[in-house]
XYZ file of C-alpha atoms in Angstrom:
739
model
C -56.186 -138.537 -22.811
C -53.288 -136.240 -23.807
C -53.606 -132.811 -24.280
C -49.736 -132.238 -24.990
C -48.973 -130.120 -27.595
C -45.195 -131.740 -28.889
C -41.920 -129.193 -28.578
C -42.345 -128.994 -31.964
C -46.416 -127.978 -32.334
C -45.179 -125.336 -29.351
C -42.481 -123.977 -31.265
C -44.277 -123.605 -34.787
C -47.576 -121.663 -32.586
C -45.028 -119.292 -31.279
C -43.220 -118.838 -34.557
C -46.340 -117.877 -36.163
C -47.320 -115.819 -33.359
C -44.470 -114.005 -33.779
C -44.791 -113.552 -37.313
C -48.472 -112.337 -37.229
C -47.924 -110.045 -34.313
C -44.914 -108.546 -36.026
C -46.200 -108.221 -39.592
C -50.417 -107.480 -38.574
C -49.971 -104.370 -37.051
C -53.178 -101.731 -36.363
C -51.930 -99.600 -38.912
C -51.493 -102.355 -41.628
C -54.311 -104.091 -41.210
C -56.136 -100.417 -41.676
C -54.178 -100.494 -44.910
C -54.441 -104.069 -46.284
C -58.416 -103.450 -45.938
C -58.554 -101.629 -49.370
C -57.016 -104.426 -50.827
C -57.873 -107.104 -48.232
C -54.483 -108.504 -48.092
C -51.048 -107.029 -46.608
C -48.595 -107.876 -49.654
C -45.522 -107.764 -47.351
C -47.465 -110.525 -45.149
C -47.821 -112.475 -47.850
C -44.323 -112.510 -48.605
C -43.458 -113.787 -45.155
C -46.272 -116.244 -45.195
C -44.565 -117.777 -48.329
C -41.323 -117.643 -47.223
C -42.382 -119.192 -43.754
C -43.084 -122.328 -45.639
C -47.186 -121.857 -44.686
C -48.394 -122.239 -48.104
C -46.655 -125.644 -48.746
C -47.413 -126.546 -45.036
C -50.019 -129.573 -45.749
C -48.600 -130.077 -49.117
C -47.405 -134.074 -49.587
C -43.960 -134.314 -49.396
C -44.239 -135.653 -53.169
C -45.075 -132.866 -54.429
C -42.655 -130.528 -52.681
C -44.389 -129.955 -49.474
C -43.780 -130.289 -45.992
C -46.757 -133.029 -45.560
C -47.513 -131.853 -41.703
C -50.644 -132.492 -39.837
C -53.863 -131.313 -39.503
C -52.957 -130.191 -36.108
C -50.038 -127.809 -37.046
C -52.140 -126.889 -39.819
C -54.991 -125.818 -36.745
C -51.927 -124.014 -34.785
C -51.167 -121.904 -37.960
C -55.036 -120.721 -38.571
C -55.386 -120.199 -34.663
C -52.646 -117.659 -34.652
C -53.892 -115.867 -38.097
C -57.356 -115.675 -36.531
C -55.684 -114.393 -33.292
C -54.249 -111.031 -35.339
C -56.742 -111.045 -38.224
C -53.602 -111.687 -40.877
C -54.462 -109.553 -43.969
C -53.683 -112.708 -46.335
C -55.537 -115.823 -47.068
C -53.852 -118.194 -44.835
C -56.343 -120.980 -44.460
C -57.565 -120.748 -48.361
C -53.740 -121.506 -49.536
C -53.221 -124.428 -46.911
C -56.568 -126.224 -48.186
C -55.300 -125.250 -51.916
C -52.092 -126.059 -52.123
C -52.710 -129.403 -50.447
C -55.834 -130.081 -53.425
C -53.536 -128.979 -55.686
C -50.614 -130.940 -54.482
C -52.721 -134.343 -54.093
C -53.963 -133.884 -57.500
C -50.175 -132.844 -59.034
C -49.806 -136.923 -58.933
C -51.577 -136.968 -62.218
C -50.961 -134.022 -63.612
C -47.703 -131.978 -64.292
C -49.292 -128.631 -65.049
C -50.407 -128.956 -61.203
C -46.792 -129.380 -60.122
C -46.382 -126.242 -61.863
C -48.529 -124.417 -60.288
C -47.480 -125.344 -57.028
C -43.821 -123.724 -57.953
C -45.277 -120.493 -59.130
C -46.806 -120.296 -55.416
C -43.379 -120.059 -54.336
C -42.800 -117.273 -56.410
C -46.139 -115.418 -54.409
C -48.635 -117.167 -56.851
C -52.243 -116.897 -54.860
C -54.231 -119.851 -55.512
C -57.904 -120.457 -53.425
C -61.227 -122.680 -53.852
C -64.912 -122.278 -54.904
C -66.991 -123.839 -52.115
C -69.617 -125.466 -53.631
C -69.859 -127.147 -56.643
C -70.086 -125.184 -60.095
C -73.059 -127.316 -61.779
C -75.422 -126.253 -58.380
C -74.029 -122.966 -57.854
C -72.341 -121.080 -60.542
C -72.158 -117.846 -58.959
C -70.683 -117.981 -55.451
C -68.441 -115.762 -53.485
C -64.953 -117.566 -53.260
C -62.673 -116.422 -50.848
C -59.668 -114.355 -51.643
C -61.455 -114.532 -55.138
C -60.160 -111.274 -55.402
C -56.933 -111.000 -55.511
C -56.390 -115.201 -56.221
C -54.224 -116.092 -59.710
C -56.402 -119.713 -59.704
C -58.745 -120.529 -58.306
C -59.831 -124.935 -57.492
C -63.426 -125.554 -58.472
C -65.374 -129.017 -58.851
C -67.933 -129.164 -61.630
C -69.486 -132.644 -60.885
C -67.017 -135.235 -60.879
C -63.883 -132.771 -62.654
C -61.541 -131.010 -60.246
C -60.681 -127.555 -62.554
C -57.517 -125.283 -62.397
C -59.229 -121.645 -63.236
C -57.033 -118.863 -64.335
C -56.582 -115.597 -66.512
C -58.951 -113.903 -64.651
C -59.565 -110.530 -65.895
C -59.265 -107.893 -63.360
C -61.971 -108.238 -60.808
C -64.226 -105.482 -59.418
C -63.709 -104.957 -55.477
C -67.076 -104.909 -54.187
C -67.726 -103.352 -50.388
C -67.913 -106.181 -47.957
C -68.224 -106.673 -44.348
C -64.845 -108.235 -43.567
C -63.161 -105.860 -45.948
C -62.027 -109.125 -47.211
C -61.047 -110.085 -50.572
C -63.722 -111.750 -51.587
C -65.431 -112.144 -55.001
C -68.576 -112.930 -56.670
C -67.464 -114.819 -59.645
C -69.138 -117.274 -62.370
C -67.130 -119.943 -62.906
C -65.784 -121.345 -64.869
C -66.907 -118.453 -67.175
C -64.982 -116.119 -65.420
C -61.801 -117.878 -66.400
C -59.503 -117.149 -69.480
C -57.941 -120.461 -68.805
C -59.277 -123.725 -67.715
C -57.414 -127.060 -66.795
C -59.090 -130.323 -65.895
C -56.570 -131.799 -62.831
C -58.223 -134.897 -62.337
C -61.627 -136.573 -62.828
C -64.313 -139.146 -61.426
C -65.039 -140.142 -57.921
C -61.520 -139.343 -56.627
C -61.717 -135.227 -58.111
C -65.120 -135.488 -56.385
C -63.833 -137.194 -53.250
C -60.474 -134.477 -52.728
C -62.574 -131.912 -53.141
C -64.969 -132.709 -50.741
C -62.488 -133.645 -48.073
C -60.990 -129.718 -48.800
C -63.974 -128.357 -47.876
C -63.919 -130.466 -44.879
C -60.660 -129.120 -44.054
C -61.700 -125.235 -45.008
C -64.708 -125.908 -42.452
C -62.147 -127.438 -39.522
C -59.463 -124.010 -40.045
C -61.720 -121.444 -40.656
C -63.187 -122.798 -37.312
C -59.843 -122.820 -35.858
C -59.123 -118.937 -37.161
C -62.367 -117.958 -35.153
C -61.202 -119.472 -32.080
C -58.051 -117.664 -32.319
C -59.454 -114.755 -33.484
C -61.701 -114.334 -30.127
C -59.330 -115.282 -27.985
C -57.309 -112.421 -28.754
C -60.793 -110.047 -28.848
C -61.601 -111.046 -25.571
C -58.183 -110.716 -23.742
C -58.787 -107.116 -25.470
C -61.924 -105.761 -24.254
C -60.850 -107.744 -20.605
C -57.308 -105.621 -20.955
C -59.679 -102.649 -21.619
C -62.322 -103.330 -18.489
C -58.972 -102.800 -16.363
C -58.187 -99.637 -17.642
C -61.250 -97.946 -17.536
C -62.985 -97.064 -14.441
C -66.640 -96.057 -13.452
C -68.400 -95.056 -10.024
C -64.647 -95.039 -8.430
C -64.302 -99.137 -10.163
C -62.596 -100.538 -12.889
C -65.072 -101.467 -15.387
C -64.434 -105.030 -15.149
C -65.057 -105.835 -11.246
C -68.724 -105.620 -12.645
C -70.606 -108.783 -13.519
C -72.404 -107.189 -16.009
C -69.040 -106.714 -17.702
C -67.097 -109.995 -16.397
C -69.886 -112.470 -16.375
C -70.728 -112.794 -20.324
C -66.635 -112.407 -20.942
C -66.687 -115.141 -19.032
C -68.800 -116.834 -20.971
C -67.198 -115.782 -24.065
C -64.225 -116.989 -23.219
C -65.525 -120.459 -22.057
C -67.313 -120.690 -25.330
C -63.538 -120.055 -27.101
C -61.610 -122.673 -25.552
C -64.218 -124.989 -25.739
C -64.071 -124.140 -29.746
C -60.503 -124.663 -29.416
C -60.939 -128.160 -28.038
C -63.205 -129.328 -30.457
C -61.636 -128.090 -33.118
C -58.866 -130.196 -31.847
C -60.487 -133.384 -31.090
C -62.123 -133.318 -34.423
C -58.610 -133.640 -36.060
C -57.662 -136.187 -33.364
C -61.666 -138.110 -34.713
C -60.299 -138.063 -38.017
C -56.655 -139.307 -37.607
C -58.339 -142.050 -35.618
C -61.016 -143.042 -37.883
C -64.249 -142.954 -35.699
C -67.245 -143.120 -37.010
C -68.307 -139.342 -35.618
C -65.395 -137.816 -37.134
C -67.500 -136.228 -39.730
C -69.797 -135.084 -37.151
C -67.497 -133.863 -35.198
C -66.179 -131.271 -37.933
C -69.192 -130.366 -38.497
C -69.430 -129.574 -34.829
C -66.860 -127.938 -34.717
C -67.647 -125.720 -37.514
C -71.111 -124.501 -36.644
C -69.630 -123.978 -32.952
C -66.863 -121.582 -33.934
C -69.077 -119.871 -36.604
C -71.919 -118.927 -33.809
C -69.299 -119.012 -30.697
C -67.334 -115.952 -33.012
C -69.672 -113.326 -33.857
C -71.594 -113.688 -30.192
C -68.211 -113.264 -28.394
C -67.211 -110.267 -29.992
C -70.091 -108.671 -29.851
C -69.782 -108.810 -25.717
C -66.341 -108.196 -26.864
C -66.928 -104.875 -28.096
C -69.959 -103.882 -25.512
C -67.278 -103.754 -23.015
C -65.315 -100.762 -24.904
C -68.499 -98.716 -25.126
C -68.937 -96.253 -27.921
C -65.155 -96.773 -27.898
C -66.028 -100.142 -29.462
C -68.190 -98.729 -32.528
C -65.400 -96.111 -33.505
C -63.227 -96.843 -35.860
C -59.810 -95.856 -34.292
C -60.298 -99.185 -32.083
C -59.201 -102.370 -33.399
C -62.261 -104.411 -31.819
C -64.725 -103.454 -34.516
C -62.227 -105.279 -37.017
C -62.833 -108.253 -34.774
C -66.164 -107.488 -35.019
C -66.740 -107.416 -38.398
C -64.447 -110.789 -39.203
C -65.498 -112.731 -36.533
C -69.034 -112.971 -38.843
C -67.599 -112.619 -42.898
C -65.445 -115.274 -42.226
C -67.899 -118.085 -42.490
C -70.601 -116.523 -44.831
C -68.670 -117.510 -47.998
C -69.953 -121.109 -47.175
C -73.571 -119.897 -46.576
C -75.482 -119.855 -44.148
C -73.567 -121.875 -41.232
C -76.845 -122.591 -39.475
C -77.442 -125.534 -42.013
C -74.510 -126.882 -40.454
C -76.971 -128.466 -37.665
C -78.260 -130.035 -41.067
C -75.167 -131.746 -41.858
C -74.991 -132.810 -38.335
C -78.119 -134.562 -38.342
C -77.447 -136.251 -41.087
C -73.813 -137.211 -40.618
C -75.144 -138.820 -37.475
C -78.312 -140.511 -38.001
C -78.996 -140.205 -41.787
C -75.885 -142.646 -42.687
C -74.155 -139.897 -45.121
C -70.730 -140.384 -45.181
C -68.347 -137.466 -46.315
C -65.004 -138.191 -47.593
C -61.967 -136.104 -44.488
C -58.381 -134.819 -45.475
C -55.763 -137.474 -44.146
C -54.793 -135.549 -41.212
C -51.357 -136.896 -40.670
C -49.745 -138.255 -37.189
C -51.588 -136.874 -34.183
C -50.579 -137.643 -30.630
C -53.144 -135.926 -29.152
C -55.867 -138.362 -27.460
C -59.274 -136.995 -26.370
C -60.452 -141.011 -24.861
C -59.795 -141.909 -21.153
C -57.665 -144.449 -22.513
C -57.616 -148.488 -23.533
C -56.818 -149.241 -19.967
C -60.143 -146.980 -18.636
C -62.653 -148.212 -21.310
C -61.828 -151.523 -20.349
C -62.110 -150.826 -16.849
C -65.212 -149.379 -17.129
C -66.663 -152.642 -19.289
C -65.944 -154.837 -16.166
C -67.762 -152.465 -14.219
C -70.773 -152.935 -16.527
C -70.209 -156.416 -16.578
C -70.062 -156.482 -12.663
C -73.120 -154.578 -12.801
C -74.654 -157.069 -15.047
C -74.489 -159.564 -13.101
C -75.113 -158.194 -9.845
C -77.693 -155.668 -10.200
C -80.370 -157.805 -8.745
C -84.039 -157.008 -9.431
C -84.719 -155.901 -5.890
C -81.434 -153.694 -6.490
C -82.800 -151.956 -10.038
C -86.208 -151.877 -8.320
C -84.332 -149.421 -5.247
C -81.834 -147.459 -7.360
C -82.656 -143.684 -7.767
C -80.431 -140.774 -8.825
C -80.208 -139.160 -5.496
C -79.475 -140.409 -2.017
C -82.391 -142.097 -1.445
C -80.544 -144.992 -4.000
C -78.038 -145.563 -1.359
C -77.964 -149.172 -0.475
C -75.925 -149.898 2.680
C -74.995 -153.835 1.919
C -74.161 -152.812 -2.264
C -72.117 -150.427 -1.078
C -70.260 -152.377 0.980
C -70.262 -155.230 -1.485
C -68.940 -152.661 -3.860
C -66.083 -151.598 -1.061
C -64.920 -155.664 -1.179
C -64.522 -155.828 -4.477
C -62.548 -152.634 -5.116
C -64.847 -150.896 -7.147
C -66.116 -148.477 -4.070
C -62.910 -146.176 -4.458
C -61.008 -147.837 -7.092
C -58.616 -145.175 -7.298
C -57.627 -145.151 -3.939
C -54.592 -146.422 -2.127
C -54.638 -150.557 -1.889
C -54.267 -150.304 2.042
C -57.914 -148.300 1.946
C -59.385 -150.846 -0.086
C -58.633 -149.243 -3.659
C -56.712 -150.536 -6.738
C -54.702 -147.494 -6.835
C -56.529 -146.959 -10.486
C -56.192 -143.127 -12.250
C -58.847 -140.272 -12.446
C -59.449 -141.540 -16.108
C -60.592 -145.139 -14.911
C -62.724 -143.033 -12.071
C -64.169 -141.575 -15.065
C -65.282 -144.328 -16.870
C -67.068 -146.119 -13.809
C -68.772 -143.066 -13.428
C -70.214 -143.303 -16.833
C -71.387 -146.769 -15.952
C -73.051 -145.868 -12.529
C -75.521 -143.229 -14.768
C -76.243 -145.864 -17.510
C -77.086 -147.825 -14.578
C -79.258 -145.179 -13.037
C -77.115 -146.031 -9.688
C -76.242 -143.191 -7.085
C -73.559 -141.534 -7.566
C -73.376 -138.985 -4.575
C -72.764 -140.166 -1.773
C -69.487 -141.899 -2.792
C -67.696 -138.653 -4.708
C -69.206 -136.669 -1.420
C -67.459 -139.526 1.038
C -63.993 -139.607 -1.473
C -63.154 -135.921 -1.379
C -63.604 -136.015 2.154
C -61.562 -138.996 2.412
C -58.685 -137.299 -0.009
C -58.173 -134.313 2.037
C -57.678 -136.464 5.240
C -55.283 -138.202 3.375
C -53.466 -134.776 3.347
C -54.435 -133.194 6.233
C -55.998 -135.505 9.343
C -53.469 -137.116 11.950
C -52.686 -140.486 12.023
C -54.905 -141.620 14.683
C -57.542 -140.326 12.776
C -56.906 -141.622 9.459
C -56.669 -145.053 11.160
C -60.208 -144.691 12.290
C -62.005 -143.170 9.338
C -60.316 -144.143 6.425
C -60.765 -147.736 6.835
C -64.118 -147.855 7.452
C -65.281 -145.460 4.465
C -62.966 -147.763 2.395
C -64.702 -150.344 3.943
C -68.184 -148.673 2.802
C -68.889 -148.580 6.485
C -69.557 -145.413 7.019
C -70.202 -142.198 4.464
C -69.157 -138.178 5.223
C -71.145 -135.028 4.133
C -69.591 -131.545 3.941
C -70.640 -128.851 6.528
C -69.812 -125.668 4.010
C -72.793 -123.464 3.204
C -75.041 -121.483 6.000
C -78.256 -120.116 5.625
C -77.115 -116.730 5.806
C -73.638 -116.726 3.522
C -74.712 -119.073 0.757
C -72.108 -119.388 -1.628
C -69.505 -117.438 0.292
C -68.627 -119.984 2.116
C -66.032 -118.039 4.027
C -68.408 -116.028 5.682
C -69.134 -118.731 8.111
C -70.671 -117.989 11.300
C -70.797 -121.213 12.970
C -68.148 -121.198 16.012
C -65.887 -123.841 17.480
C -64.041 -122.361 20.544
C -61.103 -124.179 22.395
C -62.213 -125.642 25.493
C -60.302 -125.412 29.477
C -59.920 -129.036 28.753
C -58.452 -129.367 24.806
C -61.876 -129.970 23.260
C -64.183 -128.166 20.975
C -67.450 -126.629 21.607
C -69.075 -126.641 18.107
C -72.220 -124.198 17.504
C -73.888 -123.278 14.282
C -75.979 -124.872 11.905
C -75.281 -125.901 8.025
C -77.419 -126.284 5.121
C -77.493 -128.025 1.645
C -75.826 -130.879 3.688
C -76.515 -133.729 1.159
C -76.310 -137.300 2.828
C -76.089 -135.817 6.315
C -78.939 -137.983 7.097
C -76.466 -141.577 6.071
C -73.485 -139.560 7.241
C -71.313 -141.058 9.990
C -68.764 -138.198 9.634
C -69.222 -134.100 8.911
C -66.259 -132.289 7.489
C -67.083 -129.058 8.758
C -66.085 -125.748 8.454
C -66.275 -123.554 11.518
C -64.664 -119.755 12.575
C -62.177 -120.372 15.382
C -60.870 -117.103 15.443
C -63.172 -113.743 15.325
C -60.575 -111.503 15.579
C -58.798 -112.176 11.986
C -59.807 -111.352 8.682
C -63.215 -113.533 7.642
C -60.846 -115.993 5.466
C -57.877 -116.382 7.991
C -60.173 -117.408 10.918
C -61.224 -120.364 9.974
C -60.321 -124.140 10.577
C -61.744 -127.319 9.250
C -62.947 -130.378 11.786
C -64.167 -133.966 11.146
C -67.350 -133.941 13.149
C -69.044 -137.515 14.074
C -72.397 -137.226 13.585
C -73.506 -139.529 16.100
C -72.135 -136.723 18.756
C -74.585 -135.102 21.171
C -76.162 -131.794 20.159
C -76.565 -132.536 16.368
C -79.783 -132.766 14.885
C -80.649 -133.389 10.916
C -83.695 -132.090 9.332
C -84.588 -132.541 5.786
C -85.178 -130.074 2.885
C -86.872 -131.468 0.041
C -86.330 -130.484 -3.053
C -87.526 -130.056 -6.809
C -85.091 -132.686 -8.361
C -86.538 -135.105 -6.457
C -83.868 -135.460 -4.077
C -82.886 -135.124 -0.221
C -80.376 -132.508 1.515
C -80.618 -131.303 5.037
C -80.438 -128.675 7.242
C -78.035 -129.585 10.416
C -78.350 -127.826 13.989
C -74.889 -128.182 15.973
C -75.982 -126.944 19.565
C -72.970 -127.671 22.396
C -71.888 -129.951 20.398
C -68.169 -131.165 22.326
C -65.197 -132.589 20.242
C -62.194 -133.819 20.693
C -58.669 -131.690 19.069
C -57.814 -134.643 17.075
C -60.465 -133.996 15.141
C -58.956 -130.674 13.388
C -57.834 -130.883 10.636
C -55.150 -128.998 9.062
C -53.595 -126.161 10.788
C -55.677 -123.969 13.455
C -57.084 -120.841 11.691
C -55.636 -122.882 8.568
C -59.678 -123.694 6.995
C -58.088 -121.708 3.779
C -55.763 -123.782 2.433
C -57.669 -127.502 3.879
C -60.481 -125.814 1.656
C -58.808 -124.768 -1.462
C -57.613 -128.416 -1.732
C -61.089 -129.299 -1.561
C -62.655 -126.825 -4.352
C -60.051 -127.701 -6.218
C -60.608 -131.871 -6.265
C -64.170 -130.447 -6.656
C -63.216 -128.580 -9.882
C -61.632 -131.253 -10.998
C -64.555 -133.574 -10.907
C -66.568 -131.232 -12.934
C -67.920 -134.159 -15.304
C -69.712 -135.354 -12.613
C -71.931 -132.728 -13.608
C -72.523 -133.355 -17.151
C -73.808 -137.229 -16.729
C -77.285 -136.007 -16.296
C -77.046 -134.041 -19.370
C -75.556 -137.369 -21.322
C -78.636 -139.653 -20.473
C -80.995 -136.801 -21.180
C -79.467 -136.107 -24.630
C -79.321 -140.332 -25.584
C -82.731 -140.559 -24.076
C -83.781 -137.693 -26.486
C -81.592 -139.627 -29.481
C -83.003 -142.867 -28.718
C -86.720 -141.558 -28.800
C -86.040 -139.527 -32.326
C -84.861 -142.433 -34.232
C -88.180 -144.389 -34.074
C -90.753 -141.041 -33.505
C -92.833 -139.946 -36.083
C -94.448 -136.043 -36.978
C -97.201 -135.845 -38.862
C -96.514 -139.572 -40.520
C -92.666 -138.989 -41.052
C -89.824 -139.696 -39.124
C -88.808 -137.035 -36.845
C -85.311 -136.580 -37.881
C -86.705 -135.880 -41.320
C -87.971 -133.043 -40.022
C -85.188 -130.089 -40.569
C -85.999 -128.246 -37.330
C -85.977 -131.105 -35.340
C -82.921 -132.523 -36.567
C -81.277 -129.650 -36.267
C -82.571 -129.163 -32.723
C -81.193 -132.751 -31.193
C -77.951 -131.554 -33.160
C -77.624 -128.866 -31.829
C -78.089 -130.627 -28.023
C -75.252 -133.575 -29.212
C -72.998 -130.279 -30.066
C -73.418 -128.639 -26.430
C -72.766 -131.882 -25.458
C -69.920 -132.355 -27.170
C -68.282 -128.802 -25.823
C -69.597 -130.115 -22.296
C -67.240 -133.260 -22.281
C -63.860 -131.865 -24.066
C -63.649 -129.466 -21.433
C -64.621 -131.967 -18.472
C -61.883 -134.462 -20.339
C -59.524 -131.443 -19.795
C -60.467 -130.679 -16.417
C -59.672 -134.743 -15.625
C -56.716 -134.534 -17.881
C -55.459 -131.883 -15.591
C -56.200 -133.681 -12.286
C -54.815 -136.809 -13.613
C -51.110 -134.935 -14.880
C -51.113 -132.301 -11.785
C -51.251 -129.774 -14.492
C -52.485 -126.693 -11.955
C -55.419 -124.283 -13.538
C -57.660 -122.300 -11.190
C -59.951 -122.022 -13.997
C -60.359 -125.343 -16.050
C -62.411 -127.029 -13.634
C -64.762 -124.227 -12.594
C -64.952 -123.443 -16.597
C -66.224 -126.890 -17.327
C -68.440 -127.098 -13.978
C -70.661 -124.206 -15.461
C -70.426 -124.978 -18.621
C -71.993 -128.170 -18.449
C -74.549 -127.260 -15.909
C -75.701 -124.292 -18.070
C -75.277 -126.527 -21.255
C -77.627 -129.170 -19.670
C -80.319 -126.807 -18.419
C -80.782 -124.641 -21.770
C -81.016 -128.509 -23.370
C -83.298 -129.292 -20.743
C -85.634 -126.637 -21.813
C -85.489 -127.358 -25.273
C -85.589 -131.028 -25.488
C -88.840 -130.979 -23.329
C -90.834 -129.028 -25.965
C -89.139 -131.161 -28.895
C -90.470 -134.526 -27.020
C -94.085 -133.077 -25.697
C -96.486 -134.117 -24.843
C -94.589 -137.029 -23.652
C -91.937 -135.404 -21.769
C -94.628 -134.323 -19.170
C -94.290 -138.006 -17.527
C -91.968 -139.082 -14.874
C -90.218 -141.784 -14.958
C -86.865 -143.096 -14.617
C -86.519 -144.768 -18.245
C -86.681 -143.191 -21.477
C -87.863 -139.537 -21.957
C -88.282 -139.613 -18.183
C -84.575 -138.316 -18.192
C -86.123 -135.609 -20.181
C -88.751 -134.341 -17.480
C -85.965 -135.138 -14.819
C -83.709 -133.611 -16.752
C -86.078 -130.337 -16.496
C -85.991 -130.430 -13.123
C -82.680 -131.702 -12.135
C -80.387 -129.036 -14.544
C -81.479 -125.875 -12.576
C -79.931 -127.557 -9.703
C -76.867 -128.555 -10.931
C -76.500 -124.594 -11.912
C -76.797 -123.771 -8.383
C -75.398 -126.685 -5.691
C -71.113 -127.226 -6.247
C -70.962 -123.381 -6.010
C -73.422 -120.944 -8.208
C -72.565 -120.522 -11.981
C -72.409 -116.568 -11.347
C -69.301 -117.936 -8.640
C -67.688 -119.893 -11.154
C -67.974 -117.028 -13.965
C -65.852 -114.839 -11.306
C -63.068 -117.314 -10.765
C -63.456 -118.123 -14.825
C -63.050 -114.086 -15.618
C -60.180 -113.630 -13.003
C -58.737 -116.741 -13.920
C -58.845 -116.665 -17.684
C -58.436 -113.492 -18.529
C -56.844 -111.563 -15.764
C -59.615 -109.611 -15.077
C -60.545 -108.003 -11.588
C -62.584 -109.637 -8.545
C -65.837 -109.739 -9.288
C -67.100 -110.365 -5.465
């Protein structure tokens, strides 16, 4: 994986931010709404070379990558630049590609240097002669496709401005009739493919523009939430304000990553590239207007006042996509491209160094693990397999450890292969595909990683060897019945005795795998006189110690968790992990690691959507293939898009973990979004696959029925979605604490 921008791309983004922030002031934006363009800004745009950004070098352009263009579009959207940035980038590239066959096209490119504006009609004029053309009010030329003819239309009579939602320079034109001059640039299949690729690029740049717009509008709302007080507190401290904005910034960052991924998919020639473009466009189209609704509501009545800029963001978040037509129709395009073999011409993306894959090494390791399971999963093991701790198999666990596959990322001294986070993610996908539990190992791994950092050498030697050999498991004793997700309000006590031992009393709940574990990673209060965060310590408690009782708690998800009672449990001092009263530091490392492993919460969603997809490919409705039904196809496409957004957010968290990039919100953002989308899609896919979905099974549509029960639990354990939203609001938008 690689999500780093190059130095040149960072400089490009910074220069564009400086340009648009300087030129797109509030006063100038309002002045430009009369004509739909800021002429002074347009001159700066042309002088900066933006109009020639994607034009081939042989036609006199810069021939920058598609990712470079996305970065420019993001910044233009961020400052709602009153200029047709997206249209000029796409139209000049199209003109430049056509100029190899037509000298007149080259002449028009040269006119762009003098400030000429070129746009394009978004639909074939044979099918849709009258259509809304972006920048059609001010364009000196409009490129159209007429069947298999690429035509440049110019010589327009003065066009009548029509009031419109975004105060944009759009015009409803009948083409080519409204043009005084028409010039065929090229014909045949090449013309059709060039134009089709241009439309796909327009969609992707528009998605990037909306991601930038949404980001800025949300930051404006977050800033306002710190300035406005109600009931003696900043309104941003109220979850009714902060949580909707957390949802919006999560969806916005998902949109940005989705556009980048689509560009990468095009550059790599991936089979899902065309579907990725449609996913990015649909997601951004519906995300932006929802986000700006939340942002505007933060301002209350002031939000609808024309004196506040947020209303411009609200209007333009919707108007940007409407010239192409109903954006919900893009769901149908996703379905056509994924399941009906429809191919479309795509733009040349140029050199893109981003990488959204786990990498060749991880993919090879995943294949190795898959082959291992194919060889070693006996009928007895397959019958034993279960998604919960009930699927734990002691003998096979030791076998995995012996073969270096239990904790392959661990140091070799503890039985690992020193593999990286990408390898581990690839292996987890194989475990899920085989229906093998991936609960006990991640819990034990998380405890072991902390022991490697904080435990004394004696405990490391005793415990890590046992974990690494597959002989022992760990559980986590954080949550208590009285404090739920507020783990730092723990009441379990650990009192130092005269003989140097600790006496522990209390109880923990939702201690998954406690019935199997040999050690409990326990958070306990060691100093009641200090503030609640400061008086805590962490211990590793052998579960065979006298005074420990484990009682089963069975869940809706067909899983067992536990409540554990500690009654006068004596513990040697060596099992204090980290400094006394230093539990906050140890827990911070633990929670950061858990957030970096957000991808584990996505795999049930993967299985559910995959099972539905396989079912739908063969299912029929009223005697016709199910996926011929636009509604059914669109709903499945929506679930696939939700899963794709979850994937890019989770992959970013994995990348950050591997690259040691400290982000306090990427993990929480990925975790709660993945869980919320899992539940959202479970609700809908249960309906889509009815009545078959009502039956429980570990095969086929049984994944949908399980998903309906399992998804609700994922939004709770590991930190509820509400807790994660608060973290995202505070860290991504710098809002006040809401808890």
